[in-house]
XYZ file of C-alpha atoms in Angstrom:
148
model
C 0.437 17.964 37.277
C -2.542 16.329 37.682
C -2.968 12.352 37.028
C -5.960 10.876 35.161
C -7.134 8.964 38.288
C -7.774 12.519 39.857
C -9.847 13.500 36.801
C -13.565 13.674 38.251
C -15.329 11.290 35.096
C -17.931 13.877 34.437
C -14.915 16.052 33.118
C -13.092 13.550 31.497
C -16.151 12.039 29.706
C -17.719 15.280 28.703
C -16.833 15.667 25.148
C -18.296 11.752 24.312
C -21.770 12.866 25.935
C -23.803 14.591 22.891
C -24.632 18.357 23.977
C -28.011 17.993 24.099
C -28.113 15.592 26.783
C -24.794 17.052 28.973
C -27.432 18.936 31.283
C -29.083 15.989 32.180
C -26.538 14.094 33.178
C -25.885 14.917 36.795
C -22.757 12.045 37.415
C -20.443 10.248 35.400
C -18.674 7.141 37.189
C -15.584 5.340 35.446
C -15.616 1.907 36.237
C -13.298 -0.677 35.831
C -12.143 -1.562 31.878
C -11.708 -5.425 32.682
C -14.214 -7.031 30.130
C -17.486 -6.597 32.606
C -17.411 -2.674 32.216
C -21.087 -2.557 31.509
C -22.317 -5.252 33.897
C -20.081 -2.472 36.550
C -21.749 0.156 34.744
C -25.315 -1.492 35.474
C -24.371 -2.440 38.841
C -23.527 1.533 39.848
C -26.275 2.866 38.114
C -28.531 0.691 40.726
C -27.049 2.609 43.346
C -24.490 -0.165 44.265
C -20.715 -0.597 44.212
C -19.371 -1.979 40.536
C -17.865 -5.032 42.862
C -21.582 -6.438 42.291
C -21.150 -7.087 38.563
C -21.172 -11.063 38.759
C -24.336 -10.288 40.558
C -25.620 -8.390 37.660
C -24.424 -10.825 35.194
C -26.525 -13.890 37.299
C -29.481 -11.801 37.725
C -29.507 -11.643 33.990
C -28.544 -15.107 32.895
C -32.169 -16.159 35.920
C -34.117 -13.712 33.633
C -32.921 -14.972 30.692
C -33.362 -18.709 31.815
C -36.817 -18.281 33.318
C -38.147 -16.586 30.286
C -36.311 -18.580 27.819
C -39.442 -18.715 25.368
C -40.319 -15.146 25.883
C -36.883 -14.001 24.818
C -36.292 -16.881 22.498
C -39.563 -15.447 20.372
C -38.249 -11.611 20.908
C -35.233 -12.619 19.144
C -36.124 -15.137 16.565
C -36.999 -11.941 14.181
C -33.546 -11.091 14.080
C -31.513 -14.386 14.085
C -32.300 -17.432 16.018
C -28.727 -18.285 17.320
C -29.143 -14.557 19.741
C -30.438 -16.709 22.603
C -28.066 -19.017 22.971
C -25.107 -16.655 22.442
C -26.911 -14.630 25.168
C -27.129 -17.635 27.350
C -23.372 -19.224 26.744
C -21.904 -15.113 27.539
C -23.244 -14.633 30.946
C -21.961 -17.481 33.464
C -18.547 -15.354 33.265
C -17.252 -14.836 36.683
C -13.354 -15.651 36.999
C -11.607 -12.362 38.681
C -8.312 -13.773 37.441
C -8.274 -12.115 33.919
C -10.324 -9.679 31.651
C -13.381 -11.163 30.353
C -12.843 -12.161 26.939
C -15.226 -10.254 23.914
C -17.383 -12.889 23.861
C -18.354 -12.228 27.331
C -18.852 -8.526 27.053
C -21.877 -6.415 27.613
C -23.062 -5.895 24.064
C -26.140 -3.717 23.007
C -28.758 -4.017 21.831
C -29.385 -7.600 23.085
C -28.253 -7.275 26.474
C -29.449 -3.993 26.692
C -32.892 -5.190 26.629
C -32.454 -7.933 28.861
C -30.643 -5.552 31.572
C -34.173 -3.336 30.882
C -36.313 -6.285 31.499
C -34.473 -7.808 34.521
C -34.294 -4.813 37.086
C -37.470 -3.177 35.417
C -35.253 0.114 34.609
C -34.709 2.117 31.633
C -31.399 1.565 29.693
C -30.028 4.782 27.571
C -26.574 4.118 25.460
C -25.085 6.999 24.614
C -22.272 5.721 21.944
C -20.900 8.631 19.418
C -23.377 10.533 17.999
C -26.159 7.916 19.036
C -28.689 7.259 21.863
C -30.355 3.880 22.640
C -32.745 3.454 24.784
C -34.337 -0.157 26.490
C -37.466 -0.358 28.502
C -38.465 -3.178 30.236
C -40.913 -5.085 28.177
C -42.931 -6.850 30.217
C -43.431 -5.292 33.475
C -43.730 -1.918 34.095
C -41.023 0.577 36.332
C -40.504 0.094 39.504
C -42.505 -3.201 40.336
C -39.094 -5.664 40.753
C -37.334 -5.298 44.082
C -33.484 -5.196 43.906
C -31.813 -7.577 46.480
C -27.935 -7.730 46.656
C -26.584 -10.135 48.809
């Protein structure tokens, strides 16, 4: 018998992926499920260990900060409270326990702001849907990653 830790992801994940997109997918990783799954997620898909999520999470919150009426403006369309929401979710970094939902990576807000801050493309792939972020500013490629 075989337990589901010695599953590889891609096979266990499979089904979720829509079939149109399965041959493009080359990996699947399963991080963590402690609250900061997507922060993990973001953190591996950078090419680094999912240990680096608080780093993801601060890199975030400095993008968010620094361009506070950029992203302020972006989201004033849809409700004017998104901001500070954003900016009261990311200073999460306790090990102790779970991150609570509040603190959660949520789409699409975040998703844009993950875009934005390491100058990537973002795809979601939740049921039957896709969602896709682009950095909005800058173009790919033009932000140098530094983990410390």
């Amino acid at each position: 018998m075989v337990s589901p830790a010695q599953v590889p992801a891609r096979q266990m994940f499979k089904s979720l992926i829509p079939s149109l997109a399965q041959s493009f997918i080359s990996d699947i990783k399963n991080v963590r499920p402690d609250g900061n799954c997507g922060f993990r997620a973001i953190s591996v898909g950078l090419g680094m260990h999912e240990k680096y999520w608080a780093d993801v999470r601060w890199a975030m919150l400095i993008e968010l900060e620094t361009n506070e009426w950029w992203w302020r403006a972006m989201f004033k369309k849809e409700d004017d409270k998104i901001y500070d929401r954003l900016r009261s979710s990311l200073p999460y970094y306790t090990t102790v326990k779970p991150a609570p939902p509040r603190n959660w990576f949520s789409v699409p807000a975040l998703g844009h702001l993950a875009a934005q801050t390491y100058g990537c493309v973002l795809i979601n792939l939740h049921g039957n849907e896709t969602e896709c972020y682009f950095s909005l500013r800058i173009g790919p490629g033009t932000i140098q990653i530094q983990w410390l």
